[in-house]
Amino acid sequence: MPHIAYVDGAYLPLAQAAVHIEDRGFQFADGVYEVIAVRSGRLIDEAPHLARLARSLGELRIRPPRGEAALKIVLRETTRRNRIERGSVYVQVTRGTAPRDHAFPASPEPTLVVTARRARPPDPRFVEEGVAVVTAADIRWRRCDIKSVSLLPNVLGKQEAREAGAFEAWQVDAAGRVTEGTSSNAWIVAADGAIVTHPANHAILNGVTRLALIDIIRREGCRLDERAFTIAEVKAAREAFLTSTTADVLPVVRIDGVPVANGHPGLLTQKLRAAYLAHVAAGDA
Ligand code: PMP
């Protein structure tokens, strides 16, 4: 069965699905995206993903291509046509197609692309043994809160991680503080027992998984500090972990080759992961 993509009103086999070469997404990375997990054929946390999409579009003054109800139908239909039980749906909106000029075109028609793909659960070893991260300079712009398709620094950071045999790169700002991963949010359980993650400001993407986990942490009555932390704090931490739609909650056990605590997944991380998976299994949308 060929993979089916939705492009501006049509469902097409992937090989025939295309956008114009003067699409501003291609020319300027002038667009935004979302990745929504699919579990048992259902979209997980669809509402906060669509809220973040609307916010990203608003910040860039890109007109929403569809009303929310129509977009939801396209997301479901793309998932159904690709027969995805477990995987993700990808949605990208660009400012549209126009002769190349940096300034906005007069009345652009936004481009909407939706694809869906299957994915297996994370490698059980990542969960049982944890993953390694390396650090990389955060060379991104100052609007990382917008989920823009302009991902070159993230691409370079992830490649650094891959070449170092690590799962992720944790990006570090000029003041030596960890902002976030290249495609995930970064967390530690600090030496004082507080769960620490960077505040949701312009320096990070406010992950939907991050938000779900914050709800869980509050419900469980754990201490949460939304503040930046340093690499030295990671090395002195009791536990570390990362979160994202595709990775769920994964223990981080090494940073730049140095074990975090005893080099094994932490108990609190395992507890939070289980609680997050229960939230996903409940399938609230
Ligand atoms: N930060 C960045 C830079 C990301 O690309 C992602 C993945 N979209 C995240 C954090 C995690 O966000 P979410 O939990 O919504 O997948």
mmCIF file of C-alpha atoms and ligand atoms in Angstrom:
data_model
loop_
_atom_site.group_PDB
_atom_site.id
_atom_site.type_symbol
_atom_site.label_atom_id
_atom_site.label_comp_id
_atom_site.label_asym_id
_atom_site.label_seq_id
_atom_site.Cartn_x
_atom_site.Cartn_y
_atom_site.Cartn_z
ATOM 1 C CA MET A 1 0.000 0.000 0.000
ATOM 2 C CA PRO A 2 1.583 3.340 -0.976
ATOM 3 C CA HIS A 3 1.877 5.986 1.690
ATOM 4 C CA ILE A 4 -0.707 8.680 1.225
ATOM 5 C CA ALA A 5 -0.015 12.364 1.775
ATOM 6 C CA TYR A 6 -2.482 15.221 1.937
ATOM 7 C CA VAL A 7 -1.383 18.282 -0.048
ATOM 8 C CA ASP A 8 -3.685 21.277 -0.355
ATOM 9 C CA GLY A 9 -6.977 19.453 -0.730
ATOM 10 C CA ALA A 10 -5.853 16.174 -2.332
ATOM 11 C CA TYR A 11 -4.838 12.782 -0.908
ATOM 12 C CA LEU A 12 -2.033 11.475 -3.107
ATOM 13 C CA PRO A 13 0.482 8.609 -3.151
ATOM 14 C CA LEU A 14 3.691 9.963 -1.621
ATOM 15 C CA ALA A 15 5.604 9.802 -4.927
ATOM 16 C CA GLN A 16 3.053 12.104 -6.565
ATOM 17 C CA ALA A 17 2.654 14.481 -3.636
ATOM 18 C CA ALA A 18 4.584 17.713 -4.238
ATOM 19 C CA VAL A 19 4.686 21.401 -3.470
ATOM 20 C CA HIS A 20 5.773 24.193 -5.816
ATOM 21 C CA ILE A 21 9.497 25.039 -5.928
ATOM 22 C CA GLU A 22 8.577 28.622 -5.039
ATOM 23 C CA ASP A 23 6.798 27.517 -1.916
ATOM 24 C CA ARG A 24 8.137 29.734 0.860
ATOM 25 C CA GLY A 25 8.710 26.688 3.017
ATOM 26 C CA PHE A 26 11.281 25.493 0.477
ATOM 27 C CA GLN A 27 12.737 28.952 -0.228
ATOM 28 C CA PHE A 28 12.850 30.485 3.248
ATOM 29 C CA ALA A 29 11.783 27.796 5.761
ATOM 30 C CA ASP A 30 8.797 30.150 6.130
ATOM 31 C CA GLY A 31 6.521 27.650 7.806
ATOM 32 C CA VAL A 32 5.659 25.729 10.943
ATOM 33 C CA TYR A 33 4.844 22.144 11.844
ATOM 34 C CA GLU A 34 3.549 19.726 14.452
ATOM 35 C CA VAL A 35 4.125 16.035 15.136
ATOM 36 C CA ILE A 36 1.254 14.283 16.896
ATOM 37 C CA ALA A 37 1.556 10.748 18.252
ATOM 38 C CA VAL A 38 -0.940 8.104 17.143
ATOM 39 C CA ARG A 39 -1.665 5.278 19.596
ATOM 40 C CA SER A 40 -4.317 2.624 18.911
ATOM 41 C CA GLY A 41 -5.284 4.731 15.895
ATOM 42 C CA ARG A 42 -6.023 7.784 18.060
ATOM 43 C CA LEU A 43 -4.295 11.152 18.081
ATOM 44 C CA ILE A 44 -2.718 11.840 21.469
ATOM 45 C CA ASP A 45 -2.975 15.316 23.000
ATOM 46 C CA GLU A 46 -4.391 16.684 19.761
ATOM 47 C CA ALA A 47 -5.829 19.788 21.434
ATOM 48 C CA PRO A 48 -2.520 21.162 22.834
ATOM 49 C CA HIS A 49 -0.753 20.327 19.550
ATOM 50 C CA LEU A 50 -3.372 22.270 17.566
ATOM 51 C CA ALA A 51 -3.206 25.114 20.087
ATOM 52 C CA ARG A 52 0.579 25.288 19.639
ATOM 53 C CA LEU A 53 0.180 25.163 15.836
ATOM 54 C CA ALA A 54 -2.258 28.089 15.997
ATOM 55 C CA ARG A 55 0.175 29.978 18.222
ATOM 56 C CA SER A 56 3.162 29.348 15.911
ATOM 57 C CA LEU A 57 1.098 30.508 12.911
ATOM 58 C CA GLY A 58 -0.062 33.595 14.782
ATOM 59 C CA GLU A 59 3.482 34.571 15.838
ATOM 60 C CA LEU A 60 4.579 34.423 12.174
ATOM 61 C CA ARG A 61 1.348 35.984 10.846
ATOM 62 C CA ILE A 62 0.657 32.986 8.605
ATOM 63 C CA ARG A 63 -3.045 32.548 7.936
ATOM 64 C CA PRO A 64 -4.408 29.203 9.219
ATOM 65 C CA PRO A 65 -5.077 27.122 6.090
ATOM 66 C CA ARG A 66 -8.248 25.517 7.491
ATOM 67 C CA GLY A 67 -10.588 25.891 10.414
ATOM 68 C CA GLU A 68 -9.731 23.611 13.323
ATOM 69 C CA ALA A 69 -12.636 21.215 12.637
ATOM 70 C CA ALA A 70 -11.600 20.789 8.982
ATOM 71 C CA LEU A 71 -7.958 20.290 9.967
ATOM 72 C CA LYS A 72 -8.946 17.595 12.456
ATOM 73 C CA ILE A 73 -10.776 15.739 9.687
ATOM 74 C CA VAL A 74 -7.675 15.868 7.468
ATOM 75 C CA LEU A 75 -5.481 14.559 10.320
ATOM 76 C CA ARG A 76 -7.856 11.649 10.958
ATOM 77 C CA GLU A 77 -8.317 10.874 7.277
ATOM 78 C CA THR A 78 -4.548 10.824 6.638
ATOM 79 C CA THR A 79 -4.085 8.513 9.654
ATOM 80 C CA ARG A 80 -6.900 6.242 8.431
ATOM 81 C CA ARG A 81 -5.766 6.087 4.798
ATOM 82 C CA ASN A 82 -2.268 5.089 5.931
ATOM 83 C CA ARG A 83 -3.745 2.561 8.406
ATOM 84 C CA ILE A 84 -1.638 3.875 11.277
ATOM 85 C CA GLU A 85 -2.274 2.140 14.578
ATOM 86 C CA ARG A 86 0.954 3.321 16.212
ATOM 87 C CA GLY A 87 3.036 6.126 14.799
ATOM 88 C CA SER A 88 2.665 9.823 14.194
ATOM 89 C CA VAL A 89 0.978 12.419 12.039
ATOM 90 C CA TYR A 90 3.059 15.273 10.649
ATOM 91 C CA VAL A 91 1.412 18.560 9.698
ATOM 92 C CA GLN A 92 3.218 21.414 8.005
ATOM 93 C CA VAL A 93 1.863 24.820 7.084
ATOM 94 C CA THR A 94 3.860 27.315 5.045
ATOM 95 C CA ARG A 95 3.066 30.878 4.054
ATOM 96 C CA GLY A 96 2.414 29.627 0.519
ATOM 97 C CA THR A 97 3.831 29.988 -2.982
ATOM 98 C CA ALA A 98 4.980 33.303 -4.455
ATOM 99 C CA PRO A 99 7.850 34.708 -6.592
ATOM 100 C CA ARG A 100 10.922 34.735 -4.370
ATOM 101 C CA ASP A 101 11.062 37.894 -2.254
ATOM 102 C CA HIS A 102 11.887 38.026 1.433
ATOM 103 C CA ALA A 103 8.906 40.215 2.402
ATOM 104 C CA PHE A 104 5.479 38.618 2.734
ATOM 105 C CA PRO A 105 3.549 38.198 -0.546
ATOM 106 C CA ALA A 106 0.388 40.332 -0.851
ATOM 107 C CA SER A 107 -2.272 37.649 -0.297
ATOM 108 C CA PRO A 108 -0.597 34.289 0.052
ATOM 109 C CA GLU A 109 -2.582 31.060 0.125
ATOM 110 C CA PRO A 110 -0.967 28.948 2.863
ATOM 111 C CA THR A 111 0.227 25.458 1.918
ATOM 112 C CA LEU A 112 -0.985 22.550 4.063
ATOM 113 C CA VAL A 113 0.768 19.174 3.983
ATOM 114 C CA VAL A 114 -0.141 16.221 6.207
ATOM 115 C CA THR A 115 1.652 12.866 6.281
ATOM 116 C CA ALA A 116 1.463 9.925 8.656
ATOM 117 C CA ARG A 117 3.882 7.137 9.435
ATOM 118 C CA ARG A 118 4.139 4.010 11.544
ATOM 119 C CA ALA A 119 6.608 3.816 14.401
ATOM 120 C CA ARG A 120 7.642 1.060 16.735
ATOM 121 C CA PRO A 121 7.866 1.654 20.484
ATOM 122 C CA PRO A 122 11.269 2.966 21.588
ATOM 123 C CA ASP A 123 14.055 0.394 21.787
ATOM 124 C CA PRO A 124 13.492 -1.357 25.164
ATOM 125 C CA ARG A 125 17.192 -0.859 25.916
ATOM 126 C CA PHE A 126 16.685 2.923 25.833
ATOM 127 C CA VAL A 127 14.072 2.535 28.549
ATOM 128 C CA GLU A 128 15.877 -0.098 30.627
ATOM 129 C CA GLU A 129 19.429 1.225 30.332
ATOM 130 C CA GLY A 130 18.843 4.889 29.499
ATOM 131 C CA VAL A 131 20.407 6.971 26.736
ATOM 132 C CA ALA A 132 23.490 9.148 26.367
ATOM 133 C CA VAL A 133 23.490 12.824 25.472
ATOM 134 C CA VAL A 134 26.268 15.132 24.362
ATOM 135 C CA THR A 135 26.309 18.893 24.731
ATOM 136 C CA ALA A 136 26.302 21.270 21.756
ATOM 137 C CA ALA A 137 26.369 25.052 21.564
ATOM 138 C CA ASP A 138 22.860 26.459 21.187
ATOM 139 C CA ILE A 139 23.309 28.444 17.983
ATOM 140 C CA ARG A 140 19.596 28.961 17.303
ATOM 141 C CA TRP A 141 17.608 32.184 16.936
ATOM 142 C CA ARG A 142 15.761 33.804 19.826
ATOM 143 C CA ARG A 143 12.286 32.500 18.944
ATOM 144 C CA CYS A 144 12.677 28.811 19.706
ATOM 145 C CA ASP A 145 9.132 28.924 21.126
ATOM 146 C CA ILE A 146 7.856 28.930 17.523
ATOM 147 C CA LYS A 147 7.791 25.427 16.021
ATOM 148 C CA SER A 148 9.372 26.582 12.782
ATOM 149 C CA VAL A 149 10.538 24.212 10.022
ATOM 150 C CA SER A 150 13.830 26.146 10.102
ATOM 151 C CA LEU A 151 15.733 23.389 11.926
ATOM 152 C CA LEU A 152 19.311 23.634 10.679
ATOM 153 C CA PRO A 153 20.940 24.070 14.120
ATOM 154 C CA ASN A 154 18.837 21.157 15.398
ATOM 155 C CA VAL A 155 19.919 19.052 12.406
ATOM 156 C CA LEU A 156 23.586 19.828 13.054
ATOM 157 C CA GLY A 157 23.233 19.147 16.781
ATOM 158 C CA LYS A 158 21.493 15.810 16.227
ATOM 159 C CA GLN A 159 24.209 14.818 13.756
ATOM 160 C CA GLU A 160 26.876 15.649 16.361
ATOM 161 C CA ALA A 161 25.031 13.358 18.760
ATOM 162 C CA ARG A 162 24.741 10.595 16.163
ATOM 163 C CA GLU A 163 28.460 10.777 15.363
ATOM 164 C CA ALA A 164 29.293 10.631 19.083
ATOM 165 C CA GLY A 165 27.085 7.543 19.486
ATOM 166 C CA ALA A 166 24.616 9.501 21.632
ATOM 167 C CA PHE A 167 20.824 9.662 21.406
ATOM 168 C CA GLU A 168 20.475 13.431 21.675
ATOM 169 C CA ALA A 169 22.426 16.683 21.955
ATOM 170 C CA TRP A 170 21.536 18.998 24.825
ATOM 171 C CA GLN A 171 21.992 22.557 23.641
ATOM 172 C CA VAL A 172 23.844 24.972 25.896
ATOM 173 C CA ASP A 173 23.437 28.760 25.759
ATOM 174 C CA ALA A 174 26.169 31.400 26.017
ATOM 175 C CA ALA A 175 25.801 31.474 29.819
ATOM 176 C CA GLY A 176 26.464 27.724 30.063
ATOM 177 C CA ARG A 177 22.843 26.719 30.715
ATOM 178 C CA VAL A 178 21.105 23.779 29.071
ATOM 179 C CA THR A 179 18.125 24.996 27.055
ATOM 180 C CA GLU A 180 16.730 21.792 25.516
ATOM 181 C CA GLY A 181 17.547 18.909 23.188
ATOM 182 C CA THR A 182 17.487 19.218 19.405
ATOM 183 C CA SER A 183 14.068 17.520 19.301
ATOM 184 C CA SER A 184 13.184 17.053 22.972
ATOM 185 C CA ASN A 185 13.010 18.901 26.287
ATOM 186 C CA ALA A 186 15.722 18.381 28.932
ATOM 187 C CA TRP A 187 15.118 17.627 32.614
ATOM 188 C CA ILE A 188 17.081 16.743 35.740
ATOM 189 C CA VAL A 189 16.232 15.683 39.244
ATOM 190 C CA ALA A 190 18.620 18.059 41.011
ATOM 191 C CA ALA A 191 20.789 17.222 44.001
ATOM 192 C CA ASP A 192 18.111 18.834 46.239
ATOM 193 C CA GLY A 193 15.403 16.490 44.864
ATOM 194 C CA ALA A 194 13.529 19.083 42.778
ATOM 195 C CA ILE A 195 12.564 18.230 39.212
ATOM 196 C CA VAL A 196 14.093 20.967 37.054
ATOM 197 C CA THR A 197 13.422 21.989 33.455
ATOM 198 C CA HIS A 198 13.987 25.212 31.510
ATOM 199 C CA PRO A 199 11.110 27.705 31.765
ATOM 200 C CA ALA A 200 8.856 27.965 28.699
ATOM 201 C CA ASN A 201 10.212 31.219 27.302
ATOM 202 C CA HIS A 202 11.654 32.186 23.896
ATOM 203 C CA ALA A 203 14.693 29.907 24.426
ATOM 204 C CA ILE A 204 12.810 26.603 24.150
ATOM 205 C CA LEU A 205 9.892 24.893 22.483
ATOM 206 C CA ASN A 206 7.187 24.338 25.072
ATOM 207 C CA GLY A 207 6.790 20.606 24.487
ATOM 208 C CA VAL A 208 3.345 19.086 24.650
ATOM 209 C CA THR A 209 4.960 16.146 26.468
ATOM 210 C CA ARG A 210 6.613 18.681 28.802
ATOM 211 C CA LEU A 211 3.204 20.200 29.587
ATOM 212 C CA ALA A 212 1.590 16.794 30.183
ATOM 213 C CA LEU A 213 4.463 15.835 32.493
ATOM 214 C CA ILE A 214 4.192 19.102 34.434
ATOM 215 C CA ASP A 215 0.530 18.255 35.104
ATOM 216 C CA ILE A 216 1.564 14.797 36.312
ATOM 217 C CA ILE A 217 4.352 16.207 38.517
ATOM 218 C CA ARG A 218 1.929 18.662 40.143
ATOM 219 C CA ARG A 219 -0.687 15.955 40.628
ATOM 220 C CA GLU A 220 1.906 13.666 42.235
ATOM 221 C CA GLY A 221 2.932 16.493 44.556
ATOM 222 C CA CYS A 222 6.592 16.456 43.443
ATOM 223 C CA ARG A 223 8.664 19.637 43.585
ATOM 224 C CA LEU A 224 9.061 21.354 40.219
ATOM 225 C CA ASP A 225 11.523 24.145 39.456
ATOM 226 C CA GLU A 226 11.104 25.749 36.046
ATOM 227 C CA ARG A 227 14.577 27.252 35.786
ATOM 228 C CA ALA A 228 17.651 26.812 33.642
ATOM 229 C CA PHE A 229 20.322 24.373 34.845
ATOM 230 C CA THR A 230 24.009 24.045 34.011
ATOM 231 C CA ILE A 231 26.045 21.081 32.707
ATOM 232 C CA ALA A 232 27.735 20.915 36.127
ATOM 233 C CA GLU A 233 24.277 20.487 37.701
ATOM 234 C CA VAL A 234 23.513 17.632 35.303
ATOM 235 C CA LYS A 235 26.741 15.936 36.344
ATOM 236 C CA ALA A 236 25.785 16.358 40.023
ATOM 237 C CA ALA A 237 22.115 15.433 39.463
ATOM 238 C CA ARG A 238 20.309 12.454 40.971
ATOM 239 C CA GLU A 239 18.610 11.712 37.653
ATOM 240 C CA ALA A 240 18.188 13.133 34.181
ATOM 241 C CA PHE A 241 15.675 12.508 31.413
ATOM 242 C CA LEU A 242 14.255 13.879 28.182
ATOM 243 C CA THR A 243 10.727 14.187 26.821
ATOM 244 C CA SER A 244 9.166 14.391 23.372
ATOM 245 C CA THR A 245 6.143 13.186 21.453
ATOM 246 C CA THR A 246 8.124 10.452 19.720
ATOM 247 C CA ALA A 247 10.492 9.467 22.576
ATOM 248 C CA ASP A 248 7.924 9.745 25.435
ATOM 249 C CA VAL A 249 10.037 9.993 28.613
ATOM 250 C CA LEU A 250 13.539 8.505 28.344
ATOM 251 C CA PRO A 251 16.153 8.280 31.100
ATOM 252 C CA VAL A 252 19.440 10.078 30.363
ATOM 253 C CA VAL A 253 22.363 8.252 31.986
ATOM 254 C CA ARG A 254 25.459 9.863 30.433
ATOM 255 C CA ILE A 255 26.362 13.387 29.418
ATOM 256 C CA ASP A 256 29.519 13.925 27.360
ATOM 257 C CA GLY A 257 30.671 10.459 28.433
ATOM 258 C CA VAL A 258 30.225 11.172 32.164
ATOM 259 C CA PRO A 259 27.669 9.011 34.028
ATOM 260 C CA VAL A 260 24.733 10.834 35.606
ATOM 261 C CA ALA A 261 24.546 9.617 39.231
ATOM 262 C CA ASN A 262 25.234 5.843 39.125
ATOM 263 C CA GLY A 263 24.756 5.677 35.344
ATOM 264 C CA HIS A 264 21.398 3.884 35.591
ATOM 265 C CA PRO A 265 17.847 5.163 35.001
ATOM 266 C CA GLY A 266 16.490 6.913 38.077
ATOM 267 C CA LEU A 267 13.453 5.737 40.026
ATOM 268 C CA LEU A 268 11.577 9.023 39.738
ATOM 269 C CA THR A 269 12.177 9.033 35.962
ATOM 270 C CA GLN A 270 10.718 5.520 35.732
ATOM 271 C CA LYS A 271 7.719 6.550 37.818
ATOM 272 C CA LEU A 272 7.097 9.655 35.668
ATOM 273 C CA ARG A 273 7.475 7.609 32.487
ATOM 274 C CA ALA A 274 4.862 5.121 33.712
ATOM 275 C CA ALA A 275 2.483 7.937 34.640
ATOM 276 C CA TYR A 276 3.003 9.567 31.241
ATOM 277 C CA LEU A 277 2.328 6.290 29.418
ATOM 278 C CA ALA A 278 -0.882 5.916 31.451
ATOM 279 C CA HIS A 279 -1.898 9.409 30.286
ATOM 280 C CA VAL A 280 -1.218 8.352 26.666
ATOM 281 C CA ALA A 281 -3.086 5.061 27.097
ATOM 282 C CA ALA A 282 -6.080 7.002 28.422
ATOM 283 C CA GLY A 283 -5.992 8.595 24.941
ATOM 284 C CA ASP A 284 -7.439 11.942 25.906
ATOM 285 C CA ALA A 285 -7.588 14.333 22.992
HETATM 286 N N1 PMP B 1 12.091 20.849 21.736
HETATM 287 C C1 PMP B 1 12.300 20.772 20.405
HETATM 288 C C2 PMP B 1 13.323 21.658 19.791
HETATM 289 C C3 PMP B 1 11.563 19.870 19.628
HETATM 290 O O1 PMP B 1 11.752 19.797 18.290
HETATM 291 C C4 PMP B 1 10.616 19.013 20.246
HETATM 292 C C5 PMP B 1 9.857 17.997 19.455
HETATM 293 N N2 PMP B 1 8.826 18.586 18.745
HETATM 294 C C6 PMP B 1 10.432 19.138 21.637
HETATM 295 C C7 PMP B 1 11.186 20.061 22.337
HETATM 296 C C8 PMP B 1 9.416 18.293 22.360
HETATM 297 O O2 PMP B 1 8.118 18.727 22.039
HETATM 298 P P1 PMP B 1 6.876 17.732 22.092
HETATM 299 O O3 PMP B 1 6.856 17.155 23.466
HETATM 300 O O4 PMP B 1 5.714 18.597 21.803
HETATM 301 O O5 PMP B 1 7.110 16.682 21.047
#
